[in-house]
Amino acid sequence: MKYLFIGTILSIIGVSISMLLWGMERAYFISGIIGCALIVIAMIMSGSMVSGDRMRANLATETREHRDERNKFTANSFLMAIPNILIAVILYHYFVK
């Protein structure tokens, strides 16, 4: 829940900055960028962007603690991205359409 709250705070700050810079027509912009960046970070940290051979080698050489830490970081990044993406999609649909 803490990371969803942090993501919500980031989306509120992003929307506020976007509204100050560009107005209501592009209020979704910074929040969408933050959400996409967090999803890319989650994808990279999860190891889903590498080939099967590299994934197998990484799983064979890392410790259980390191794998748990990496998976926790991935989940937390994704949880922070959810509010940002939702707010960006809602604002885009409401103001641009």
Backbone as a printed PyTorch tensor [residue, N CA C, xyz], in Angstrom:
tensor([[[  0.8260,  -1.1970,   0.0000],
         [  0.0000,   0.0000,   0.0000],
         [  0.8660,   1.2550,   0.0000]],

        [[  2.0430,   1.1770,   0.6240],
         [  2.9100,   2.3400,   0.6800],
         [  3.3330,   2.7780,  -0.7220]],

        [[  3.6000,   1.8200,  -1.5810],
         [  4.0840,   2.1500,  -2.9170],
         [  2.9610,   2.6560,  -3.8210]],

        [[  1.7400,   2.1990,  -3.6050],
         [  0.6070,   2.7790,  -4.3230],
         [  0.4090,   4.2330,  -3.9100]],

        [[  0.5910,   4.5140,  -2.6230],
         [  0.4730,   5.8900,  -2.1300],
         [  1.5750,   6.7650,  -2.7190]],

        [[  2.8000,   6.2580,  -2.7770],
         [  3.8940,   7.0140,  -3.3840],
         [  3.6030,   7.2720,  -4.8560]],

        [[  3.0860,   6.2740,  -5.5650],
         [  2.7190,   6.4590,  -6.9690],
         [  1.6150,   7.4850,  -7.1420]],

        [[  0.6490,   7.4930,  -6.2230],
         [ -0.4260,   8.4850,  -6.2780],
         [  0.1220,   9.8930,  -6.0680]],

        [[  1.0260,  10.0400,  -5.1110],
         [  1.6440,  11.3440,  -4.8650],
         [  2.4430,  11.7890,  -6.0930]],

        [[  3.1860,  10.8680,  -6.7020],
         [  3.9320,  11.1970,  -7.9200],
         [  2.9960,  11.6260,  -9.0510]],

        [[  1.8570,  10.9600,  -9.1810],
         [  0.9280,  11.3260, -10.2520],
         [  0.2940,  12.6860,  -9.9870]],

        [[ -0.0130,  12.9940,  -8.7360],
         [ -0.5720,  14.3160,  -8.4130],
         [  0.4480,  15.4120,  -8.7080]],

        [[  1.6980,  15.1770,  -8.3310],
         [  2.7550,  16.1580,  -8.6200],
         [  2.9460,  16.2920, -10.1240]],

        [[  2.9540,  15.1680, -10.8500],
         [  3.1200,  15.2180, -12.3010],
         [  1.9950,  15.9510, -13.0000]],

        [[  0.7630,  15.7100, -12.5700],
         [ -0.3800,  16.4000, -13.1790],
         [ -0.3210,  17.8910, -12.8590]],

        [[  0.0540,  18.2290, -11.6400],
         [  0.1430,  19.6420, -11.2630],
         [  1.1930,  20.3750, -12.0890]],

        [[  2.3530,  19.7500, -12.2580],
         [  3.4070,  20.3790, -13.0590],
         [  2.9820,  20.4860, -14.5180]],

        [[  2.3620,  19.4520, -15.0440],
         [  1.8930,  19.4890, -16.4380],
         [  0.8500,  20.5820, -16.6340]],

        [[ -0.0500,  20.7320, -15.6760],
         [ -1.0800,  21.7780, -15.7990],
         [ -0.4520,  23.1560, -15.7490]],

        [[  0.5600,  23.3410, -14.9270],
         [  1.2290,  24.6410, -14.8550],
         [  1.9940,  24.9480, -16.1330]],

        [[  2.6280,  23.9280, -16.7110],
         [  3.4440,  24.1530, -17.9020],
         [  2.6260,  24.2420, -19.1880]],

        [[  1.6470,  23.3370, -19.3680],
         [  0.9770,  23.2240, -20.6530],
         [ -0.5320,  23.3960, -20.6040]],

        [[ -1.1250,  23.4530, -19.4410],
         [ -2.5790,  23.5940, -19.3550],
         [ -3.2690,  22.2460, -19.2700]],

        [[ -4.5790,  22.2760, -19.2580],
         [ -5.3750,  21.0640, -19.0710],
         [ -5.3150,  20.1180, -20.2680]],

        [[ -4.9960,  20.6230, -21.4510],
         [ -4.9650,  19.7640, -22.6360],
         [ -3.8530,  18.7270, -22.5690]],

        [[ -2.7870,  19.0100, -21.8280],
         [ -1.6710,  18.0680, -21.7130],
         [ -1.3790,  17.7360, -20.2550]],

        [[ -2.4160,  17.6820, -19.4300],
         [ -2.2480,  17.4010, -18.0070],
         [ -1.7800,  15.9720, -17.7650]],

        [[ -1.9430,  15.1170, -18.7270],
         [ -1.5750,  13.7100, -18.6070],
         [ -0.0980,  13.4500, -18.8870]],

        [[  0.6130,  14.4040, -19.4150],
         [  1.9140,  14.1850, -20.0210],
         [  2.9780,  13.6820, -19.0290]],

        [[  3.2640,  14.4180, -17.9810],
         [  4.3350,  14.0380, -17.0540],
         [  3.9550,  12.7900, -16.2690]],

        [[  2.6980,  12.6780, -15.8790],
         [  2.2530,  11.4860, -15.1720],
         [  2.4130,  10.2480, -16.0510]],

        [[  2.1210,  10.3630, -17.3220],
         [  2.3090,   9.2550, -18.2540],
         [  3.7710,   8.8920, -18.4320]],

        [[  4.6310,   9.8900, -18.4810],
         [  6.0700,   9.6310, -18.6100],
         [  6.5920,   8.9180, -17.3720]],

        [[  6.1700,   9.3710, -16.1910],
         [  6.6010,   8.7250, -14.9480],
         [  6.1320,   7.2710, -14.9250]],

        [[  4.8740,   7.0330, -15.2910],
         [  4.3430,   5.6730, -15.3030],
         [  5.0700,   4.7770, -16.2820]],

        [[  5.3270,   5.2760, -17.4730],
         [  6.0440,   4.4660, -18.4700],
         [  7.4720,   4.1900, -18.0260]],

        [[  8.1370,   5.1760, -17.4310],
         [  9.5040,   4.9700, -16.9470],
         [  9.5360,   3.9150, -15.8490]],

        [[  8.5680,   3.9390, -14.9550],
         [  8.5270,   2.9420, -13.8830],
         [  8.2330,   1.5430, -14.4210]],

        [[  7.4120,   1.4500, -15.4420],
         [  7.1500,   0.1420, -16.0550],
         [  8.3980,  -0.3830, -16.7590]],

        [[  9.1410,   0.4850, -17.4260],
         [ 10.3860,   0.0690, -18.0830],
         [ 11.3970,  -0.3920, -17.0340]],

        [[ 11.4890,   0.3210, -15.9170],
         [ 12.3860,  -0.0920, -14.8330],
         [ 11.9760,  -1.4580, -14.2970]],

        [[ 10.6750,  -1.6590, -14.1260],
         [ 10.1930,  -2.9530, -13.6350],
         [ 10.5120,  -4.0680, -14.6260]],

        [[ 10.3690,  -3.7960, -15.9220],
         [ 10.6730,  -4.8170, -16.9330],
         [ 12.1550,  -5.1550, -16.9410]],

        [[ 12.9990,  -4.1570, -16.8180],
         [ 14.4430,  -4.4040, -16.8170],
         [ 14.8590,  -5.1760, -15.5710]],

        [[ 14.3450,  -4.7670, -14.4220],
         [ 14.7260,  -5.4270, -13.1740],
         [ 14.1760,  -6.8440, -13.0730]],

        [[ 13.0580,  -7.1100, -13.7290],
         [ 12.5030,  -8.4640, -13.6630],
         [ 13.2950,  -9.4450, -14.5110]],

        [[ 14.0490,  -8.9430, -15.4640],
         [ 14.8240,  -9.8210, -16.3320],
         [ 14.0540, -10.2730, -17.5480]],

        [[ 12.9110,  -9.6800, -17.7890],
         [ 12.0970, -10.1110, -18.9230],
         [ 12.6060,  -9.5850, -20.2620]],

        [[ 13.5930,  -8.7390, -20.2430],
         [ 14.1090,  -8.1550, -21.4750],
         [ 15.3310,  -8.9000, -22.0090]],

        [[ 15.6890, -10.0330, -21.4000],
         [ 16.8670, -10.7860, -21.8350],
         [ 16.4330, -12.1020, -22.4640]],

        [[ 17.3730, -12.7550, -23.1030],
         [ 17.0700, -14.0310, -23.7470],
         [ 16.9600, -15.1410, -22.7060]],

        [[ 16.4860, -16.2800, -23.1290],
         [ 16.3150, -17.4110, -22.2260],
         [ 17.6240, -17.9130, -21.6490]],

        [[ 18.6820, -17.9210, -22.4660],
         [ 19.9820, -18.3620, -21.9720],
         [ 20.5020, -17.4350, -20.8800]],

        [[ 20.3400, -16.1430, -21.0930],
         [ 20.7950, -15.1650, -20.0940],
         [ 19.9610, -15.2770, -18.8190]],

        [[ 18.6640, -15.4980, -18.9600],
         [ 17.7840, -15.6450, -17.7990],
         [ 18.1760, -16.8790, -16.9870]],

        [[ 18.4510, -17.9660, -17.6670],
         [ 18.8520, -19.1980, -16.9830],
         [ 20.1890, -18.9970, -16.2690]],

        [[ 21.1220, -18.3060, -16.9010],
         [ 22.4150, -18.0450, -16.2680],
         [ 22.2560, -17.1380, -15.0520]],

        [[ 21.3970, -16.1350, -15.1610],
         [ 21.1720, -15.2390, -14.0240],
         [ 20.5390, -15.9830, -12.8590]],

        [[ 19.5730, -16.8420, -13.1390],
         [ 18.9190, -17.5920, -12.0690],
         [ 19.8670, -18.5980, -11.4210]],

        [[ 20.7960, -19.1280, -12.1930],
         [ 21.7210, -20.1160, -11.6530],
         [ 22.7980, -19.4840, -10.7760]],

        [[ 23.1510, -18.2330, -11.0420],
         [ 24.2690, -17.6210, -10.3280],
         [ 23.8510, -16.6870,  -9.1960]],

        [[ 22.6050, -16.2560,  -9.1550],
         [ 22.2170, -15.3320,  -8.0910],
         [ 21.7080, -16.0910,  -6.8680]],

        [[ 21.8380, -15.4530,  -5.7240],
         [ 21.3720, -16.0750,  -4.4860],
         [ 19.8760, -15.8520,  -4.3250]],

        [[ 19.2890, -16.5890,  -3.4370],
         [ 17.8420, -16.4670,  -3.1800],
         [ 17.5150, -15.0780,  -2.6330]],

        [[ 18.3660, -14.5410,  -1.7660],
         [ 18.1300, -13.2110,  -1.2120],
         [ 18.1780, -12.1450,  -2.2970]],

        [[ 19.1380, -12.2750,  -3.2040],
         [ 19.2450, -11.3120,  -4.2890],
         [ 18.0350, -11.3920,  -5.2180]],

        [[ 17.5820, -12.5870,  -5.5030],
         [ 16.4110, -12.7710,  -6.3620],
         [ 15.1580, -12.2020,  -5.6950]],

        [[ 15.0140, -12.4360,  -4.3880],
         [ 13.8610, -11.8850,  -3.6700],
         [ 13.8940, -10.3570,  -3.6550]],

        [[ 15.0880,  -9.7880,  -3.4710],
         [ 15.2310,  -8.3300,  -3.4770],
         [ 14.8950,  -7.7560,  -4.8550]],

        [[ 15.3600,  -8.4160,  -5.9040],
         [ 15.0820,  -7.9620,  -7.2720],
         [ 13.5850,  -8.0430,  -7.5830]],

        [[ 12.9430,  -9.1420,  -7.1710],
         [ 11.5080,  -9.2870,  -7.4090],
         [ 10.6970,  -8.2740,  -6.6020]],

        [[ 11.1420,  -7.9660,  -5.4000],
         [ 10.4600,  -6.9620,  -4.5780],
         [ 10.5810,  -5.5810,  -5.2240]],

        [[ 11.7740,  -5.2560,  -5.7310],
         [ 11.9680,  -3.9740,  -6.4030],
         [ 11.1060,  -3.8830,  -7.6580]],

        [[ 10.9970,  -4.9880,  -8.3900],
         [ 10.1610,  -5.0300,  -9.5810],
         [  8.6970,  -4.7930,  -9.2360]],

        [[  8.2050,  -5.4720,  -8.2200],
         [  6.8070,  -5.3150,  -7.8110],
         [  6.5370,  -3.9000,  -7.2960]],

        [[  7.4680,  -3.3440,  -6.5440],
         [  7.2730,  -1.9920,  -6.0250],
         [  7.2690,  -0.9540,  -7.1470]],

        [[  8.1260,  -1.1260,  -8.1360],
         [  8.1350,  -0.2050,  -9.2820],
         [  6.8170,  -0.2880, -10.0460]],

        [[  6.3200,  -1.4970, -10.2220],
         [  5.0550,  -1.6700, -10.9240],
         [  3.9010,  -1.0660, -10.1290]],

        [[  3.9130,  -1.2380,  -8.8020],
         [  2.8590,  -0.6490,  -7.9700],
         [  2.8830,   0.8750,  -8.0180]],

        [[  4.0630,   1.4760,  -8.1210],
         [  4.1430,   2.9340,  -8.2460],
         [  3.6950,   3.4030,  -9.6260]],

        [[  3.8350,   2.5450, -10.6410],
         [  3.4570,   2.9190, -11.9970],
         [  1.9480,   2.8900, -12.2100]],

        [[  1.2340,   2.0350, -11.5000],
         [ -0.2040,   1.8620, -11.7190],
         [ -0.9940,   3.1590, -11.5790]],

        [[ -0.8560,   3.9260, -10.4720],
         [ -1.6450,   5.1700, -10.3780],
         [ -1.2760,   6.1900, -11.4560]],

        [[ -0.0080,   6.2480, -11.8160],
         [  0.4270,   7.1980, -12.8370],
         [ -0.1960,   6.8830, -14.1880]],

        [[ -0.1850,   5.6230, -14.5750],
         [ -0.7680,   5.2300, -15.8550],
         [ -2.2800,   5.4360, -15.8420]],

        [[ -2.9370,   5.0640, -14.7520],
         [ -4.3930,   5.2440, -14.6670],
         [ -4.7880,   6.7150, -14.7760]],

        [[ -4.1040,   7.5730, -14.0610],
         [ -4.4070,   9.0050, -14.1120],
         [ -4.1360,   9.5520, -15.5080]],

        [[ -3.0350,   9.1350, -16.1180],
         [ -2.7130,   9.6160, -17.4640],
         [ -3.7750,   9.1860, -18.4710]],

        [[ -4.2360,   7.9430, -18.3800],
         [ -5.2560,   7.4520, -19.3180],
         [ -6.5810,   8.1730, -19.0910]],

        [[ -6.9590,   8.3520, -17.8480],
         [ -8.2290,   9.0420, -17.5470],
         [ -8.1830,  10.4880, -18.0290]],

        [[ -7.0990,  11.1900, -17.7420],
         [ -6.9990,  12.5900, -18.1800],
         [ -6.9270,  12.7030, -19.6970]],

        [[ -6.2160,  11.7870, -20.3300],
         [ -6.1430,  11.8070, -21.7880],
         [ -7.5250,  11.5810, -22.3970]],

        [[ -8.2310,  10.6180, -21.8790],
         [ -9.5660,  10.3190, -22.4000],
         [-10.5360,  11.4680, -22.1520]],

        [[-10.4290,  12.0880, -21.0000],
         [-11.3870,  13.1420, -20.6220],
         [-11.1280,  14.4500, -21.3510]],

        [[ -9.8470,  14.8510, -21.4750],
         [ -9.5480,  16.1760, -22.0330],
         [ -9.1970,  16.1590, -23.5120]],

        [[ -8.6000,  15.1180, -24.0120],
         [ -8.1810,  15.1150, -25.4100],
         [ -9.2920,  14.6140, -26.3170]],

        [[-10.0320,  13.6420, -25.8630],
         [-11.0960,  13.0810, -26.7020],
         [-12.2080,  14.0430, -26.7590]]])
